[in-house]
Coordinates of N, CA and C and ligand atoms in Angstrom, one line a residue:
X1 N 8.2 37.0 14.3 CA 9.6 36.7 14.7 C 10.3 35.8 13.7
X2 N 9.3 35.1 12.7 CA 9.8 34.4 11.9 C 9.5 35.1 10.3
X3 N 10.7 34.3 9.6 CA 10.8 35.0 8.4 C 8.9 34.9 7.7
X4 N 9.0 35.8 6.4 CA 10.2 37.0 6.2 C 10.3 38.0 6.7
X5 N 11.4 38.5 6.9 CA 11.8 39.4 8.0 C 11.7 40.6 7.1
X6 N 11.1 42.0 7.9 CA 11.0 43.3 8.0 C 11.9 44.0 8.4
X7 N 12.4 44.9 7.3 CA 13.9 46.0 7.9 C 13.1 46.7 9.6
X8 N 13.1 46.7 10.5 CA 12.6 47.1 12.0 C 13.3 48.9 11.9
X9 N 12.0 49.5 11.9 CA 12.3 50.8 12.1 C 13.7 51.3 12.9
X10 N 13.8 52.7 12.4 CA 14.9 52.9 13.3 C 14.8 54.2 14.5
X11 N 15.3 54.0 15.8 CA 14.9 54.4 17.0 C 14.8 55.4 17.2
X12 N 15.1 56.1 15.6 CA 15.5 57.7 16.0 C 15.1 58.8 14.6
X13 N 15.4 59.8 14.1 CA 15.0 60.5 12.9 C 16.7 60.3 12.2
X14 N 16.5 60.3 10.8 CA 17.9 60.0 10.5 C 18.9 61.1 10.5
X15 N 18.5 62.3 10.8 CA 19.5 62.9 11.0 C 19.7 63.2 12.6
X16 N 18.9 62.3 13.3 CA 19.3 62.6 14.9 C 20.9 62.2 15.3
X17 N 21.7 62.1 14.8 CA 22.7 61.5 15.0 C 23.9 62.4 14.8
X18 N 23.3 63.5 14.1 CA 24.2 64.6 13.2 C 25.0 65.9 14.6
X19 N 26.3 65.6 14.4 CA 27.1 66.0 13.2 C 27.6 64.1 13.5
X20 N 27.2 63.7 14.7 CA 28.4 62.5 14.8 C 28.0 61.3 13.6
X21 N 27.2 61.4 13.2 CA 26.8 60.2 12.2 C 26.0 61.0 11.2
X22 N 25.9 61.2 10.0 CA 25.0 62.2 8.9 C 23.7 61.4 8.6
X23 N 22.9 62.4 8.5 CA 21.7 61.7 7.6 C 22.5 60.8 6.1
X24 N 23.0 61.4 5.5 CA 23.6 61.0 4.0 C 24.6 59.5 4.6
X25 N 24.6 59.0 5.6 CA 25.2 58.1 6.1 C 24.2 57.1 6.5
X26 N 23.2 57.5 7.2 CA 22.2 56.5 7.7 C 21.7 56.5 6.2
X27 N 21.2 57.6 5.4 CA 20.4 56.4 4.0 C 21.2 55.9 3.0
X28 N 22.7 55.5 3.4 CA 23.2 54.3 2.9 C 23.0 52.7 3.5
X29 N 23.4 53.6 5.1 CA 23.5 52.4 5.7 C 22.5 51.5 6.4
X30 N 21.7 52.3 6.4 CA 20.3 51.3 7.2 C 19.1 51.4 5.8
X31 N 18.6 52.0 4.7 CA 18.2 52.0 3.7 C 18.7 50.9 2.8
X32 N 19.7 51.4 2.2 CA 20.6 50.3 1.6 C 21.4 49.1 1.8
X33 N 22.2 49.3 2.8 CA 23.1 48.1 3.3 C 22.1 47.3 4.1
X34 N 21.6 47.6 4.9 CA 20.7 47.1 6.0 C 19.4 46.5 5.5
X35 N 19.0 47.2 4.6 CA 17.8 46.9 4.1 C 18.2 45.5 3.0
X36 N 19.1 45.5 2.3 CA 20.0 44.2 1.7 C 20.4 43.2 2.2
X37 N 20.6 43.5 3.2 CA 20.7 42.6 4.2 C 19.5 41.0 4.6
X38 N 18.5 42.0 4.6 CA 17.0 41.7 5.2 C 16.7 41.2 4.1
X39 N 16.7 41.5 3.0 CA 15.9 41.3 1.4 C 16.7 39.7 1.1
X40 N 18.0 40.0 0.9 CA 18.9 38.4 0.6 C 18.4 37.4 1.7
X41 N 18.4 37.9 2.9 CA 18.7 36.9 4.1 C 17.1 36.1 3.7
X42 N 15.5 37.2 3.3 CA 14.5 36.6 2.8 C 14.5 35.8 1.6
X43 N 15.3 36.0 0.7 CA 15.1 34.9 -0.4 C 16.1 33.8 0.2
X44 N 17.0 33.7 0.7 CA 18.1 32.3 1.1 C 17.1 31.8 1.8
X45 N 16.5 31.9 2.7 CA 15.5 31.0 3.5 C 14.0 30.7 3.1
X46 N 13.8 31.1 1.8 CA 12.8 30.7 1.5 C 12.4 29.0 1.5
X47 N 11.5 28.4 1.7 CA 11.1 27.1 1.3 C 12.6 26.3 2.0
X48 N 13.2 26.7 3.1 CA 14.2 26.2 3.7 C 13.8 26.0 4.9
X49 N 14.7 24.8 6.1 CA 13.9 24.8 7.3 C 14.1 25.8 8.2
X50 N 15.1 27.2 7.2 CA 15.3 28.5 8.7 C 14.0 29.7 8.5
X51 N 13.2 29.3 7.2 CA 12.1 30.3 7.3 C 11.0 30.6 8.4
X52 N 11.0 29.4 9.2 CA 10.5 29.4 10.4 C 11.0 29.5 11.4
X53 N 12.2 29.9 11.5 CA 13.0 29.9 12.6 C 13.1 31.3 13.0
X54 N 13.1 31.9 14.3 CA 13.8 33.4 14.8 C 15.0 33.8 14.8
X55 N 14.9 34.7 13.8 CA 16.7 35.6 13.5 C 17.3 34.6 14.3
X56 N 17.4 35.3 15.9 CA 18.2 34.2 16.7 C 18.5 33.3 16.5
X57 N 17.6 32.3 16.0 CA 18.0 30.7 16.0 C 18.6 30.7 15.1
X58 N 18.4 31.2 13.5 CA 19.2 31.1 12.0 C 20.4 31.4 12.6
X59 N 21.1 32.7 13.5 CA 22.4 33.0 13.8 C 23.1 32.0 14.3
X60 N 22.4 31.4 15.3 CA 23.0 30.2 16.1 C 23.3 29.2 15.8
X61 N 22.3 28.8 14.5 CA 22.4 27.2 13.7 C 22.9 27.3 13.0
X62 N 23.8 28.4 12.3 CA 24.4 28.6 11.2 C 25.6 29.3 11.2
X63 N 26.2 29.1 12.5 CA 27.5 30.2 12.6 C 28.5 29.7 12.4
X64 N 28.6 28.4 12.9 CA 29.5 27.5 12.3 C 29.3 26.7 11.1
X65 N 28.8 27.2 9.9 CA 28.3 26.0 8.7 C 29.6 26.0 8.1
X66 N 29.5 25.0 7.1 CA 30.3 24.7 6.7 C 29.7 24.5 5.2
X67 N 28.6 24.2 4.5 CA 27.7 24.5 3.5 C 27.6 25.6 3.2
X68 N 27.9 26.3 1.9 CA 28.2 27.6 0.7 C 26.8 28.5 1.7
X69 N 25.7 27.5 1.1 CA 24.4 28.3 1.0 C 24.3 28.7 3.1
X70 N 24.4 27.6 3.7 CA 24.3 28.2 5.1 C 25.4 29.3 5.6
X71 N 26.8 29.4 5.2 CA 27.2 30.3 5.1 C 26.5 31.9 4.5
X72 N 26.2 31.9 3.6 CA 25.6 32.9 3.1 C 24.3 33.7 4.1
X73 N 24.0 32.1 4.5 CA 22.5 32.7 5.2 C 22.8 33.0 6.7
X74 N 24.1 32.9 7.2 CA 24.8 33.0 8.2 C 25.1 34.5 8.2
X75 N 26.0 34.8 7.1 CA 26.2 36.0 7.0 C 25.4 37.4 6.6
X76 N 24.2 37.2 5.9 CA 23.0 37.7 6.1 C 22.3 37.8 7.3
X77 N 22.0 37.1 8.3 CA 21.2 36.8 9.0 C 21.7 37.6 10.3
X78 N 23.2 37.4 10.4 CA 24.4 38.0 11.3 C 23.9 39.4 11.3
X79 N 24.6 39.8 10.3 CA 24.4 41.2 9.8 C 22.9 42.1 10.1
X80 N 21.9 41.2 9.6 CA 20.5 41.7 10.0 C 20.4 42.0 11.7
X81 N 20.8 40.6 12.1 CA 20.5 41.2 13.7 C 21.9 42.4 14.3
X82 N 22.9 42.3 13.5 CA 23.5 43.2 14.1 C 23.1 44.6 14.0
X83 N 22.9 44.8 12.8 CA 22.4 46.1 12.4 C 21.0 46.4 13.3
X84 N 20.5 46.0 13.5 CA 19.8 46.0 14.6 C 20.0 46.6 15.6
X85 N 21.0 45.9 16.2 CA 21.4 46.2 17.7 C 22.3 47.5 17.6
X86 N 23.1 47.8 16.6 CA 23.7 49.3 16.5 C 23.1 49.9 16.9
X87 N 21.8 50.2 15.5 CA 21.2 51.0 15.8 C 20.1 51.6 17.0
X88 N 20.2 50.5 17.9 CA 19.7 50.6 19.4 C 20.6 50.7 20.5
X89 N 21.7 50.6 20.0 CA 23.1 51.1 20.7 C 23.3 52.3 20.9
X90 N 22.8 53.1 19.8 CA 23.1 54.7 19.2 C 21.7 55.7 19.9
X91 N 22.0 56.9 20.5 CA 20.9 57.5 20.8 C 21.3 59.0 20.9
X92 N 20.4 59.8 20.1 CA 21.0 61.1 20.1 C 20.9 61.8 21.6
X93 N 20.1 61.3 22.7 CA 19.7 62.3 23.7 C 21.5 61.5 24.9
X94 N 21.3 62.2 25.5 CA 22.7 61.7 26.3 C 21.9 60.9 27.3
X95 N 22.4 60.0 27.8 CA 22.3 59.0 28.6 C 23.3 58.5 29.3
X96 N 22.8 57.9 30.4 CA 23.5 57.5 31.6 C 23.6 56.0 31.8
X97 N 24.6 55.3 32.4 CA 24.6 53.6 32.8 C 23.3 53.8 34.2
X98 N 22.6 52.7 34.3 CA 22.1 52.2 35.3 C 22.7 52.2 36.6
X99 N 22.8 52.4 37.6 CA 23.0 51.7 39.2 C 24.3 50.4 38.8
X100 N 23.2 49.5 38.1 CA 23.8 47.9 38.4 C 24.8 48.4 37.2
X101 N 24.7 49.1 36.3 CA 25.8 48.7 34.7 C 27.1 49.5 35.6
X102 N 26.8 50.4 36.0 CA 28.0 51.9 36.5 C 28.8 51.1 37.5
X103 N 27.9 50.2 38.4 CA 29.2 50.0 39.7 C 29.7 48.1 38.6
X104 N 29.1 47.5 37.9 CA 30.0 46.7 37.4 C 30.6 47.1 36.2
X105 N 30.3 48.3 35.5 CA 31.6 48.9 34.7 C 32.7 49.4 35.6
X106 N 32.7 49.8 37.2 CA 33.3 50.3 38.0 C 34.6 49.2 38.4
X107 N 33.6 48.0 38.4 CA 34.5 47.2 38.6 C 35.3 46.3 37.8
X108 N 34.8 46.4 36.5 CA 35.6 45.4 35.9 C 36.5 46.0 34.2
X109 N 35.9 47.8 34.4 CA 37.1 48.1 34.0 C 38.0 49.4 34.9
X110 N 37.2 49.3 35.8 CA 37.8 50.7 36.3 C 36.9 51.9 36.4
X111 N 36.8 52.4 34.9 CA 35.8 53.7 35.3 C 35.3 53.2 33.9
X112 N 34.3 54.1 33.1 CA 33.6 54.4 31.7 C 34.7 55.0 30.8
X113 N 35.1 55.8 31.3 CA 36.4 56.2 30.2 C 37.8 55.0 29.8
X114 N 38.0 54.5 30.9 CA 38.6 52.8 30.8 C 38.0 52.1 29.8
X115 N 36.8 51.6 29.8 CA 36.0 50.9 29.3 C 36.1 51.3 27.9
X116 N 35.2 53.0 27.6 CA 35.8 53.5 26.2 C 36.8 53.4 25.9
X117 N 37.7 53.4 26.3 CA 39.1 53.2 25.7 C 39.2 51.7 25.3
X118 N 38.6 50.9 25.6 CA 38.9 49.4 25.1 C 38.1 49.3 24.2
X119 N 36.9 50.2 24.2 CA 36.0 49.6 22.8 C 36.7 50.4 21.4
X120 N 37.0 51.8 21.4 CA 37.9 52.6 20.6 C 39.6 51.2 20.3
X121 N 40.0 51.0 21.0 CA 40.9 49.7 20.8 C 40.5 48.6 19.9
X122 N 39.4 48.1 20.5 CA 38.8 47.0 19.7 C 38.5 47.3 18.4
X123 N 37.6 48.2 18.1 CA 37.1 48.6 16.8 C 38.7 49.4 15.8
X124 N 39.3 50.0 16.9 CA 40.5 50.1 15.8 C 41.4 49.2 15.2
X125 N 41.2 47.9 16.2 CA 42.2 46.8 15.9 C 41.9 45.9 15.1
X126 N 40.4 46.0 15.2 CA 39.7 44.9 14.0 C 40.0 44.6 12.6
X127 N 40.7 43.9 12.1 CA 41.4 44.2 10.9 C 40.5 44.0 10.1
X128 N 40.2 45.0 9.0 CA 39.0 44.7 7.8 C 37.5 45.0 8.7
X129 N 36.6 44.4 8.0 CA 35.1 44.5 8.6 C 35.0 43.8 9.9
X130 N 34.1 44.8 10.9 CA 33.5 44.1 12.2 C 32.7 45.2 13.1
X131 N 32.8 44.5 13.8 CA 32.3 44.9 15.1 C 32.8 45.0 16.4
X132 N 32.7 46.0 17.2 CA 33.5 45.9 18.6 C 32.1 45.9 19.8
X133 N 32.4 45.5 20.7 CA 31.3 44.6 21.8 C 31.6 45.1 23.3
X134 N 30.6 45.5 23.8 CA 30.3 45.7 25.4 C 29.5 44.4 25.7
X135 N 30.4 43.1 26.0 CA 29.2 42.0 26.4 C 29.2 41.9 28.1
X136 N 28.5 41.1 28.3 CA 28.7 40.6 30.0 C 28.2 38.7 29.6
X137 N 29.2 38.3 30.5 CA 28.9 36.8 30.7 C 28.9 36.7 32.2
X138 N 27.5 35.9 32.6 CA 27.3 36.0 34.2 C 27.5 37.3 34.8
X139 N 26.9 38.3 34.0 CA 27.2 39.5 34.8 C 28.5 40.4 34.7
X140 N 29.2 39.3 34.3 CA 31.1 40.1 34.4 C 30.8 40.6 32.7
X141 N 31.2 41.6 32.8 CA 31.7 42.7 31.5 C 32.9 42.7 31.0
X142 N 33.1 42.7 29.6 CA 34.1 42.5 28.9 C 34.4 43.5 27.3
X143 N 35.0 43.7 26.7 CA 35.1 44.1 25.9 C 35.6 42.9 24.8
X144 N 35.1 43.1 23.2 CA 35.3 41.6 22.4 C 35.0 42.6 20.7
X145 N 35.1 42.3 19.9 CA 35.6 42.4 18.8 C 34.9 40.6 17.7
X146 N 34.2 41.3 16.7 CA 34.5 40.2 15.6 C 34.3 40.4 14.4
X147 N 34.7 39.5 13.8 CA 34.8 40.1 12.1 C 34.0 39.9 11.3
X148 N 33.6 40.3 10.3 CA 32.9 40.3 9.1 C 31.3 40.6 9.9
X149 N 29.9 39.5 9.4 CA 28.7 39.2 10.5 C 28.9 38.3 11.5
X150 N 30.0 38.2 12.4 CA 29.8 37.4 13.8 C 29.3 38.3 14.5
X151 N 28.7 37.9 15.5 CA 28.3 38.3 16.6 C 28.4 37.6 17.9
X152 N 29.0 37.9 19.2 CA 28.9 37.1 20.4 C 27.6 36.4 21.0
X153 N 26.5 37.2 20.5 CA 25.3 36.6 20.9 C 25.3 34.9 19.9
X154 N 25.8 34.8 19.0 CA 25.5 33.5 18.0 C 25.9 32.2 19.2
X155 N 27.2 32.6 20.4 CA 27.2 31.9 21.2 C 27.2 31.8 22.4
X156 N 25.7 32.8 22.4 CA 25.2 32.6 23.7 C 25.6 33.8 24.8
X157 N 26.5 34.7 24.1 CA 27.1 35.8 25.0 C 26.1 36.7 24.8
X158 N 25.4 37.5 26.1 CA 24.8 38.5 26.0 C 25.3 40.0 25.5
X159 N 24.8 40.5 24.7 CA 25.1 41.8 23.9 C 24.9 42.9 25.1
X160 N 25.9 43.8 25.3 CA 25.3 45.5 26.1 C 24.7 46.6 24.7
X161 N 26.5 46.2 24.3 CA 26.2 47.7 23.0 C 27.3 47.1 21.8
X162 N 27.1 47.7 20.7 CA 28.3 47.6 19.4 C 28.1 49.0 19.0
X163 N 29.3 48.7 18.3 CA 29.6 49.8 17.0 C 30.3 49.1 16.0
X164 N 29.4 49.3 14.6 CA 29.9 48.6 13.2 C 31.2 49.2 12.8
X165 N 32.1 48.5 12.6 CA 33.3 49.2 12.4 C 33.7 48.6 10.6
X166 N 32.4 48.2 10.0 CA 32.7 48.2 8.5 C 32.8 49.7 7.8
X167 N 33.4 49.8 6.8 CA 33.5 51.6 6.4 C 32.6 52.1 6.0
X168 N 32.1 51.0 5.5 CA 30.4 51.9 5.4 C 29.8 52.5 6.2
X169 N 30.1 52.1 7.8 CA 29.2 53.0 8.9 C 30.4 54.3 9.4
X170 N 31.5 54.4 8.1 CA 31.8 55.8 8.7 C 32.5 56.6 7.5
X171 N 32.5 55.5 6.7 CA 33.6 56.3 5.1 C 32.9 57.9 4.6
X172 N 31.5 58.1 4.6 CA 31.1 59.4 3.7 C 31.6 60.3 5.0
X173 N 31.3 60.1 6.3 CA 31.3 61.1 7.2 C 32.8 61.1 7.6
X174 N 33.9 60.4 7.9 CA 35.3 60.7 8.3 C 36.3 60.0 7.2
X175 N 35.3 59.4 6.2 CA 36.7 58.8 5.1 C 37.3 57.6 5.6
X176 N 39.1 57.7 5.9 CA 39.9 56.5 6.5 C 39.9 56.5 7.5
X177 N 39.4 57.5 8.4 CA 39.7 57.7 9.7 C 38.7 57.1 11.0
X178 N 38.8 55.9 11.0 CA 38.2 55.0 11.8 C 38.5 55.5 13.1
X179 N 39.4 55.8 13.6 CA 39.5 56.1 15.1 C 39.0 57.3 15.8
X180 N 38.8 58.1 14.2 CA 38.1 59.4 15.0 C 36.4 59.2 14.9
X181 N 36.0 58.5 13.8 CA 34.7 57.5 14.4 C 34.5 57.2 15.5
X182 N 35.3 56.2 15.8 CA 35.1 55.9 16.9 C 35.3 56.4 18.0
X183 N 35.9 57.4 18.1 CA 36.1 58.6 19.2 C 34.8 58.9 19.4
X184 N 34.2 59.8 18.0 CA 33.5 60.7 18.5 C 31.9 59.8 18.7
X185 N 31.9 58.6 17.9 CA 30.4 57.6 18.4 C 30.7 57.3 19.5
X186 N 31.6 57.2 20.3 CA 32.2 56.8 21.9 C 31.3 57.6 22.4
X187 N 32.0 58.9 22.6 CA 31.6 60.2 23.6 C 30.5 60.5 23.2
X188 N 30.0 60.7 21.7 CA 28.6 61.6 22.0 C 27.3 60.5 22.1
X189 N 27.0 59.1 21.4 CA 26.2 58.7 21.2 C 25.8 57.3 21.6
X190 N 26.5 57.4 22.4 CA 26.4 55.6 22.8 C 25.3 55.7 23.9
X191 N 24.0 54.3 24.1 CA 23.1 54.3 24.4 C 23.0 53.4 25.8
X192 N 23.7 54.3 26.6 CA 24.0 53.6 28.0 C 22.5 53.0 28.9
X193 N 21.4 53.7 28.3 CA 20.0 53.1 28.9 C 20.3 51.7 28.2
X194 N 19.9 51.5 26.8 CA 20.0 50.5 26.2 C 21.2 49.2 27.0
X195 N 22.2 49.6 26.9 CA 23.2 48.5 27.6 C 22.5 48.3 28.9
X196 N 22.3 48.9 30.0 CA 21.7 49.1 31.3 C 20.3 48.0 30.7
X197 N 19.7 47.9 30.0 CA 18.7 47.1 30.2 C 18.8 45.9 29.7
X198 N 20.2 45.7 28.8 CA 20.1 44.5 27.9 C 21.0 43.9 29.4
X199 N 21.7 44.4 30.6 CA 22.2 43.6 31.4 C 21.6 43.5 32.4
X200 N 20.3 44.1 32.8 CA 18.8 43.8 33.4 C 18.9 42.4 33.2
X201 N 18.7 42.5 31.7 CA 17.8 40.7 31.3 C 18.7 39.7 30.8
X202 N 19.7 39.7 31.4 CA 20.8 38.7 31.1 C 20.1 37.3 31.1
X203 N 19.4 37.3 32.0 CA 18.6 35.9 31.9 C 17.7 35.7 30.3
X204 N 17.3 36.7 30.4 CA 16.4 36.6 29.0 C 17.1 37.2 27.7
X205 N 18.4 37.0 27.1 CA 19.1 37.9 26.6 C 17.6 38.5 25.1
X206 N 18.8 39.9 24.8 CA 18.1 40.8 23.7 C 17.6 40.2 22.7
X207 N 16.2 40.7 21.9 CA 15.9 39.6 21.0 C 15.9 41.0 19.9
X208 N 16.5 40.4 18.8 CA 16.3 41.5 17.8 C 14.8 42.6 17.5
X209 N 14.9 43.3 17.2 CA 13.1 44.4 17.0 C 13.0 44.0 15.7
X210 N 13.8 43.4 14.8 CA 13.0 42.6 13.7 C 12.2 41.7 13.7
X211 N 11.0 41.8 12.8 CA 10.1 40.9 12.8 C 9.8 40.3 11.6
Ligands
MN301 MN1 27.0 48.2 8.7

């Protein structure tokens, strides 16, 4: 759980994602960017006191720094676990919400297509790099947005699902066109088991599959 951290397989074959996400997409983005990620975030903590720390805790103790170098290892570290969590966000087979996700997405946006509609919002409003968020605090569901490597989990907010809305997770396959990204990662591939369980364990929130 503690450094140095291992790029954590990914959940699926790289072109399981295709036409909505390309193979020539994932061996940028989880090979290169991802794997970059993991490699810098390993040398900045070397012989530091976050080498022994859990992804988690580096995000948490460092999200507010204010020091160059914890900045850096902030934004690596971010990034590592977010890329993470996308990619367990994402699932080629179609899937369904839970019992408990369906009647509190029922309630607190309405229906699933409500709900998509606010994460397609979020991710198109994000200005520059980020991420858009299916979180729940105490259970209640929300939709949230952040920029560059933040993440809601750094303060304590339980994660459902993301989608990276840096251009690298859509430039070779749609170019400028973020919102038809986000359309089509909406409808075809979002990993409703995955949310359904990460708000199972709200008590125990998600721990990154990096190790
Ligand atoms: Mn990315």
């Amino acid at each position: 759980m503690t450094g140095p951290f291992k790029l954590a397989p990914l959940p699926w074959a790289d072109a399981a994602l295709e036409p909505t996400i390309s193979a020539r997409t994932i061996s940028f983005h989880y090979y290169k960017h991802h794997q970059a990620y993991v490699d810098t975030l390993n040398t900045l903590v070397e012989k530091t006191k976050f080498a022994d720390m859990p992804l988690e805790k580096i995000v948490e103790a460092t999200a507010k720094a204010s020091d160059d170098k914890e900045k850096k290892i902030f934004n690596n570290a971010g990034q590592v676990w977010n890329h993470d969590f996308y990619w367990r966000s994402l699932s080629p087979a179609k899937t369904e919400p839970s019992k408990d996700l369906a009647s509190a997405i029922a309630r607190d946006f309405g229906s699933t297509s409500d709900l998509i509609a606010q994460l397609a919002e979020a991710g198109k409003t994000q200005f520059g790099s980020g991420w858009a968020w299916l979180v729940s605090r105490g259970g209640k569901l929300s939709v949230t947005k952040t920029a560059n490597a933040m993440t809601p989990m750094a303060e304590g907010t339980n994660c459902l699902l993301t989608v990276d809305v840096w251009e690298h997770a859509y430039y070779l396959d749609y170019q400028n066109a973020r919102p038809k990204y986000l359309e089509t990662v909406l409808a075809n591939v979002l990993n409703w088991n995955y949310a359904s369980e990460n708000l199972a364990r709200e008590s125990e929130p998600v721990r990154a599959a990096v190790k």
